[in-house]
PDB file of C-alpha atoms in Angstrom:
ATOM      1  CA  UNK H 197     225.847 -40.902 314.864  1.00 71.00           C
ATOM      2  CA  UNK H 198     226.887 -38.861 311.835  1.00 71.00           C
ATOM      3  CA  UNK H 199     227.060 -40.387 308.375  1.00 71.00           C
ATOM      4  CA  UNK H 200     227.060 -39.204 304.779  1.00 73.00           C
ATOM      5  CA  UNK H 201     224.088 -40.576 302.856  1.00 72.00           C
ATOM      6  CA  UNK H 202     224.240 -40.923 299.081  1.00 81.00           C
ATOM      7  CA  UNK H 203     221.497 -42.987 297.491  1.00 90.00           C
ATOM      8  CA  UNK H 204     219.756 -43.733 294.232  1.00 93.00           C
ATOM      9  CA  UNK H 205     216.042 -44.487 294.068  1.00 95.00           C
ATOM     10  CA  UNK H 206     213.947 -46.348 291.477  1.00 97.00           C
ATOM     11  CA  UNK H 207     210.380 -47.376 290.828  1.00 97.00           C
ATOM     12  CA  UNK H 208     209.919 -51.140 290.949  1.00 97.00           C
ATOM     13  CA  UNK H 209     208.669 -52.810 287.770  1.00 95.00           C
ATOM     14  CA  UNK H 210     207.411 -56.129 289.187  1.00 95.00           C
ATOM     15  CA  UNK H 211     207.539 -58.449 292.206  1.00 95.00           C
ATOM     16  CA  UNK H 212     210.399 -60.712 291.066  1.00 96.00           C
ATOM     17  CA  UNK H 213     212.625 -59.053 293.718  1.00 97.00           C
ATOM     18  CA  UNK H 214     210.685 -61.038 296.335  1.00 96.00           C
ATOM     19  CA  UNK H 215     212.642 -64.193 295.386  1.00 94.00           C
ATOM     20  CA  UNK H 216     215.771 -62.642 296.943  1.00 94.00           C
ATOM     21  CA  UNK H 217     214.163 -60.650 299.776  1.00 95.00           C
ATOM     22  CA  UNK H 218     215.328 -60.962 303.355  1.00 94.00           C
ATOM     23  CA  UNK H 219     213.368 -60.427 306.572  1.00 96.00           C
ATOM     24  CA  UNK H 220     211.125 -57.373 306.373  1.00 97.00           C
ATOM     25  CA  UNK H 221     210.601 -54.519 308.836  1.00 97.00           C
ATOM     26  CA  UNK H 222     207.432 -52.478 309.229  1.00 97.00           C
ATOM     27  CA  UNK H 223     208.227 -48.768 309.376  1.00 97.00           C
ATOM     28  CA  UNK H 224     206.137 -45.821 310.457  1.00 96.00           C
ATOM     29  CA  UNK H 225     207.806 -42.495 309.933  1.00 94.00           C
ATOM     30  CA  UNK H 226     206.904 -38.861 310.169  1.00 94.00           C
ATOM     31  CA  UNK H 227     208.590 -35.561 309.495  1.00 92.00           C
ATOM     32  CA  UNK H 228     208.534 -32.956 312.226  1.00 92.00           C
ATOM     33  CA  UNK H 229     209.292 -29.752 310.319  1.00 84.00           C
ATOM     34  CA  UNK H 230     208.785 -28.116 306.949  1.00 77.00           C
ATOM     35  CA  UNK H 231     212.280 -26.658 306.991  1.00 78.00           C
ATOM     36  CA  UNK H 232     214.662 -27.269 304.056  1.00 79.00           C
ATOM     37  CA  UNK H 233     216.467 -29.716 306.325  1.00 82.00           C
ATOM     38  CA  UNK H 234     214.726 -32.868 307.457  1.00 86.00           C
ATOM     39  CA  UNK H 235     213.829 -34.054 310.966  1.00 92.00           C
ATOM     40  CA  UNK H 236     212.311 -37.529 310.913  1.00 92.00           C
ATOM     41  CA  UNK H 237     211.073 -39.921 313.569  1.00 95.00           C
ATOM     42  CA  UNK H 238     210.869 -43.610 312.658  1.00 95.00           C
ATOM     43  CA  UNK H 239     209.270 -46.495 314.520  1.00 96.00           C
ATOM     44  CA  UNK H 240     210.596 -49.911 313.428  1.00 97.00           C
ATOM     45  CA  UNK H 241     208.450 -53.010 313.985  1.00 97.00           C
ATOM     46  CA  UNK H 242     207.012 -51.224 317.032  1.00 95.00           C
ATOM     47  CA  UNK H 243     210.181 -52.466 318.816  1.00 96.00           C
ATOM     48  CA  UNK H 244     212.782 -49.746 318.197  1.00 97.00           C
ATOM     49  CA  UNK H 245     212.848 -46.122 317.147  1.00 97.00           C
ATOM     50  CA  UNK H 246     215.195 -43.426 315.908  1.00 96.00           C
ATOM     51  CA  UNK H 247     215.305 -39.710 315.318  1.00 95.00           C
ATOM     52  CA  UNK H 248     217.140 -38.613 312.159  1.00 91.00           C
ATOM     53  CA  UNK H 249     218.245 -35.154 311.072  1.00 91.00           C
ATOM     54  CA  UNK H 250     219.402 -34.678 307.482  1.00 87.00           C
ATOM     55  CA  UNK H 251     221.130 -31.686 305.887  1.00 87.00           C
ATOM     56  CA  UNK H 252     221.513 -31.498 302.114  1.00 76.00           C
ATOM     57  CA  UNK H 253     225.078 -30.843 301.033  1.00 71.00           C
ATOM     58  CA  UNK H 254     226.354 -30.984 297.435  1.00 68.00           C
ATOM     59  CA  UNK H 255     224.807 -33.216 294.752  1.00 73.00           C
ATOM     60  CA  UNK H 256     223.116 -36.353 296.077  1.00 74.00           C
ATOM     61  CA  UNK H 257     224.989 -36.333 299.400  1.00 77.00           C
ATOM     62  CA  UNK H 258     223.305 -35.531 302.721  1.00 82.00           C
ATOM     63  CA  UNK H 259     224.822 -35.178 306.164  1.00 83.00           C
ATOM     64  CA  UNK H 260     222.771 -37.505 308.354  1.00 85.00           C
ATOM     65  CA  UNK H 261     222.631 -37.691 312.146  1.00 89.00           C
ATOM     66  CA  UNK H 262     220.669 -40.602 313.589  1.00 92.00           C
ATOM     67  CA  UNK H 263     219.937 -41.404 317.225  1.00 95.00           C
ATOM     68  CA  UNK H 264     218.072 -44.248 318.874  1.00 96.00           C
ATOM     69  CA  UNK H 265     215.198 -42.961 321.018  1.00 96.00           C
ATOM     70  CA  UNK H 266     212.694 -44.616 323.386  1.00 97.00           C
ATOM     71  CA  UNK H 267     209.703 -46.201 321.628  1.00 97.00           C
ATOM     72  CA  UNK H 268     207.203 -44.249 323.749  1.00 96.00           C
ATOM     73  CA  UNK H 269     208.819 -40.952 322.707  1.00 96.00           C
ATOM     74  CA  UNK H 270     208.705 -42.004 319.056  1.00 96.00           C
ATOM     75  CA  UNK H 271     204.988 -42.771 319.339  1.00 96.00           C
ATOM     76  CA  UNK H 272     204.431 -39.328 320.890  1.00 95.00           C
ATOM     77  CA  UNK H 273     206.487 -37.644 318.166  1.00 94.00           C
ATOM     78  CA  UNK H 274     204.465 -39.403 315.439  1.00 93.00           C
ATOM     79  CA  UNK H 275     201.466 -37.458 316.758  1.00 93.00           C
ATOM     80  CA  UNK H 276     203.311 -34.230 315.860  1.00 91.00           C
ATOM     81  CA  UNK H 277     203.794 -35.164 312.214  1.00 90.00           C
ATOM     82  CA  UNK H 278     203.913 -32.391 309.655  1.00 89.00           C
ATOM     83  CA  UNK H 279     201.465 -33.970 307.232  1.00 88.00           C
ATOM     84  CA  UNK H 280     200.724 -37.641 307.686  1.00 90.00           C
ATOM     85  CA  UNK H 281     202.637 -40.702 308.845  1.00 93.00           C
ATOM     86  CA  UNK H 282     204.277 -42.754 306.092  1.00 94.00           C
ATOM     87  CA  UNK H 283     203.677 -46.497 306.456  1.00 95.00           C
ATOM     88  CA  UNK H 284     205.785 -49.031 304.594  1.00 97.00           C
ATOM     89  CA  UNK H 285     207.371 -52.448 304.818  1.00 98.00           C
ATOM     90  CA  UNK H 286     211.087 -52.526 303.981  1.00 98.00           C
ATOM     91  CA  UNK H 287     212.771 -55.595 302.534  1.00 98.00           C
ATOM     92  CA  UNK H 288     216.538 -55.997 302.091  1.00 98.00           C
ATOM     93  CA  UNK H 289     217.192 -57.532 298.676  1.00 97.00           C
ATOM     94  CA  UNK H 290     220.623 -58.835 297.693  1.00 95.00           C
ATOM     95  CA  UNK H 291     221.652 -58.324 294.063  1.00 95.00           C
ATOM     96  CA  UNK H 292     225.188 -59.012 292.816  1.00 92.00           C
ATOM     97  CA  UNK H 293     226.734 -58.519 296.244  1.00 91.00           C
ATOM     98  CA  UNK H 294     224.889 -55.288 297.064  1.00 92.00           C
ATOM     99  CA  UNK H 295     221.853 -54.806 299.297  1.00 96.00           C
ATOM    100  CA  UNK H 296     218.893 -52.861 297.958  1.00 97.00           C
ATOM    101  CA  UNK H 297     216.079 -51.626 300.209  1.00 97.00           C
ATOM    102  CA  UNK H 298     212.666 -52.252 298.663  1.00 98.00           C
ATOM    103  CA  UNK H 299     209.858 -50.271 300.283  1.00 97.00           C
ATOM    104  CA  UNK H 300     206.281 -51.475 299.827  1.00 98.00           C
ATOM    105  CA  UNK H 301     204.018 -48.644 300.919  1.00 96.00           C
ATOM    106  CA  UNK H 302     200.741 -48.968 302.811  1.00 94.00           C
ATOM    107  CA  UNK H 303     198.188 -46.412 303.949  1.00 89.00           C
ATOM    108  CA  UNK H 304     197.933 -43.315 301.751  1.00 86.00           C
ATOM    109  CA  UNK H 305     200.470 -44.695 299.248  1.00 92.00           C
ATOM    110  CA  UNK H 306     199.365 -48.322 299.119  1.00 92.00           C
ATOM    111  CA  UNK H 307     200.409 -49.836 295.790  1.00 93.00           C
ATOM    112  CA  UNK H 308     203.641 -47.853 295.491  1.00 95.00           C
ATOM    113  CA  UNK H 309     206.903 -49.819 295.599  1.00 97.00           C
ATOM    114  CA  UNK H 310     210.302 -48.098 295.511  1.00 97.00           C
ATOM    115  CA  UNK H 311     213.836 -49.467 295.661  1.00 98.00           C
ATOM    116  CA  UNK H 312     216.891 -47.582 296.835  1.00 96.00           C
ATOM    117  CA  UNK H 313     220.539 -48.318 297.259  1.00 95.00           C
ATOM    118  CA  UNK H 314     223.105 -46.459 299.306  1.00 89.00           C
ATOM    119  CA  UNK H 315     226.265 -45.811 297.327  1.00 85.00           C
ATOM    120  CA  UNK H 316     229.772 -44.825 298.376  1.00 80.00           C
ATOM    121  CA  UNK H 317     230.032 -41.916 295.927  1.00 79.00           C
ATOM    122  CA  UNK H 318     228.041 -40.345 293.120  1.00 80.00           C
ATOM    123  CA  UNK H 319     230.347 -42.173 290.693  1.00 80.00           C
ATOM    124  CA  UNK H 320     229.440 -45.572 292.174  1.00 87.00           C
ATOM    125  CA  UNK H 321     227.508 -47.590 289.559  1.00 89.00           C
ATOM    126  CA  UNK H 322     225.921 -50.679 291.123  1.00 89.00           C
ATOM    127  CA  UNK H 323     224.534 -53.402 288.863  1.00 89.00           C
ATOM    128  CA  UNK H 324     220.842 -52.650 288.312  1.00 95.00           C
ATOM    129  CA  UNK H 325     218.394 -55.520 288.853  1.00 96.00           C
ATOM    130  CA  UNK H 326     215.936 -56.296 286.037  1.00 96.00           C
ATOM    131  CA  UNK H 327     212.987 -55.666 288.381  1.00 97.00           C
ATOM    132  CA  UNK H 328     213.810 -51.952 288.565  1.00 96.00           C
ATOM    133  CA  UNK H 329     211.752 -49.441 286.659  1.00 96.00           C
ATOM    134  CA  UNK H 330     212.483 -45.784 285.995  1.00 96.00           C
ATOM    135  CA  UNK H 331     215.043 -44.014 288.166  1.00 95.00           C
ATOM    136  CA  UNK H 332     213.474 -41.324 290.361  1.00 96.00           C
ATOM    137  CA  UNK H 333     216.598 -40.187 292.239  1.00 92.00           C
ATOM    138  CA  UNK H 334     216.188 -36.486 292.977  1.00 85.00           C
ATOM    139  CA  UNK H 335     212.514 -36.468 291.960  1.00 90.00           C
ATOM    140  CA  UNK H 336     210.900 -34.794 294.977  1.00 86.00           C
ATOM    141  CA  UNK H 337     207.567 -36.529 294.288  1.00 90.00           C
ATOM    142  CA  UNK H 338     209.110 -39.796 295.438  1.00 92.00           C
ATOM    143  CA  UNK H 339     210.851 -38.504 298.544  1.00 88.00           C
ATOM    144  CA  UNK H 340     209.262 -39.787 301.728  1.00 89.00           C
ATOM    145  CA  UNK H 341     209.333 -36.275 303.144  1.00 87.00           C
ATOM    146  CA  UNK H 342     207.425 -34.809 300.193  1.00 88.00           C
ATOM    147  CA  UNK H 343     204.899 -37.667 300.270  1.00 90.00           C
ATOM    148  CA  UNK H 344     204.337 -37.104 303.999  1.00 90.00           C
ATOM    149  CA  UNK H 345     203.399 -33.451 303.530  1.00 84.00           C
ATOM    150  CA  UNK H 346     201.566 -33.889 300.203  1.00 80.00           C
ATOM    151  CA  UNK H 347     197.800 -34.026 300.109  1.00 61.00           C
ATOM    152  CA  UNK H 348     197.984 -37.792 299.436  1.00 53.00           C
ATOM    153  CA  UNK H 349     198.141 -37.522 295.654  1.00 52.00           C
ATOM    154  CA  UNK H 350     199.606 -40.836 294.626  1.00 53.00           C
ATOM    155  CA  UNK H 351     202.780 -41.144 292.603  1.00 53.00           C
ATOM    156  CA  UNK H 352     202.827 -43.738 289.812  1.00 51.00           C
ATOM    157  CA  UNK H 353     202.297 -47.222 291.208  1.00 51.00           C
ATOM    158  CA  UNK H 354     204.591 -50.165 290.393  1.00 48.00           C
ATOM    159  CA  UNK H 355     203.469 -52.441 287.625  1.00 44.00           C
ATOM    160  CA  UNK H 356     202.053 -49.668 285.455  1.00 40.00           C
ATOM    161  CA  UNK H 357     203.458 -49.739 281.950  1.00 37.00           C
ATOM    162  CA  UNK H 358     204.997 -46.275 281.673  1.00 37.00           C
ATOM    163  CA  UNK H 359     206.261 -45.624 285.242  1.00 39.00           C
ATOM    164  CA  UNK H 360     206.079 -41.947 284.411  1.00 36.00           C
ATOM    165  CA  UNK H 361     202.781 -40.475 285.543  1.00 35.00           C
ATOM    166  CA  UNK H 362     202.996 -37.255 287.471  1.00 33.00           C
ATOM    167  CA  UNK H 363     201.538 -36.700 290.894  1.00 32.00           C
TER     168      UNK H 363
END
């Protein structure tokens, strides 16, 4: 199914978001090409899977095509990862009527926590929770794709005072 994805992404300052967190999902995801466009396979709770293709358009927007695929095929595709498999637990967190996705990373990026929100347009200004740190929207270091193909150099972890260390 085709959609337009526009999102903002932030480092997470502390764990106070957990008070409003919903049921989590364990995600394993891998990228299957080094092309400027993105082809991603994602396994969700080892119970469902999807293949996603993203094309950058103008600004923050991306054309996104996502398709459910058989779990066995997703497991096979994870073996073809360009780089390594990203492991994270995603929590939906409600704040002032909007749902944020908070990703707590495991594996190579254990200790990193990021929050993102999908917005309707680049002019959309959702209320920002106090537990957010520095905005990293557009910072390639914090894109899952870049982290998957990086040599596991860790971005700044949540809870650090300056939230600004480079990879």
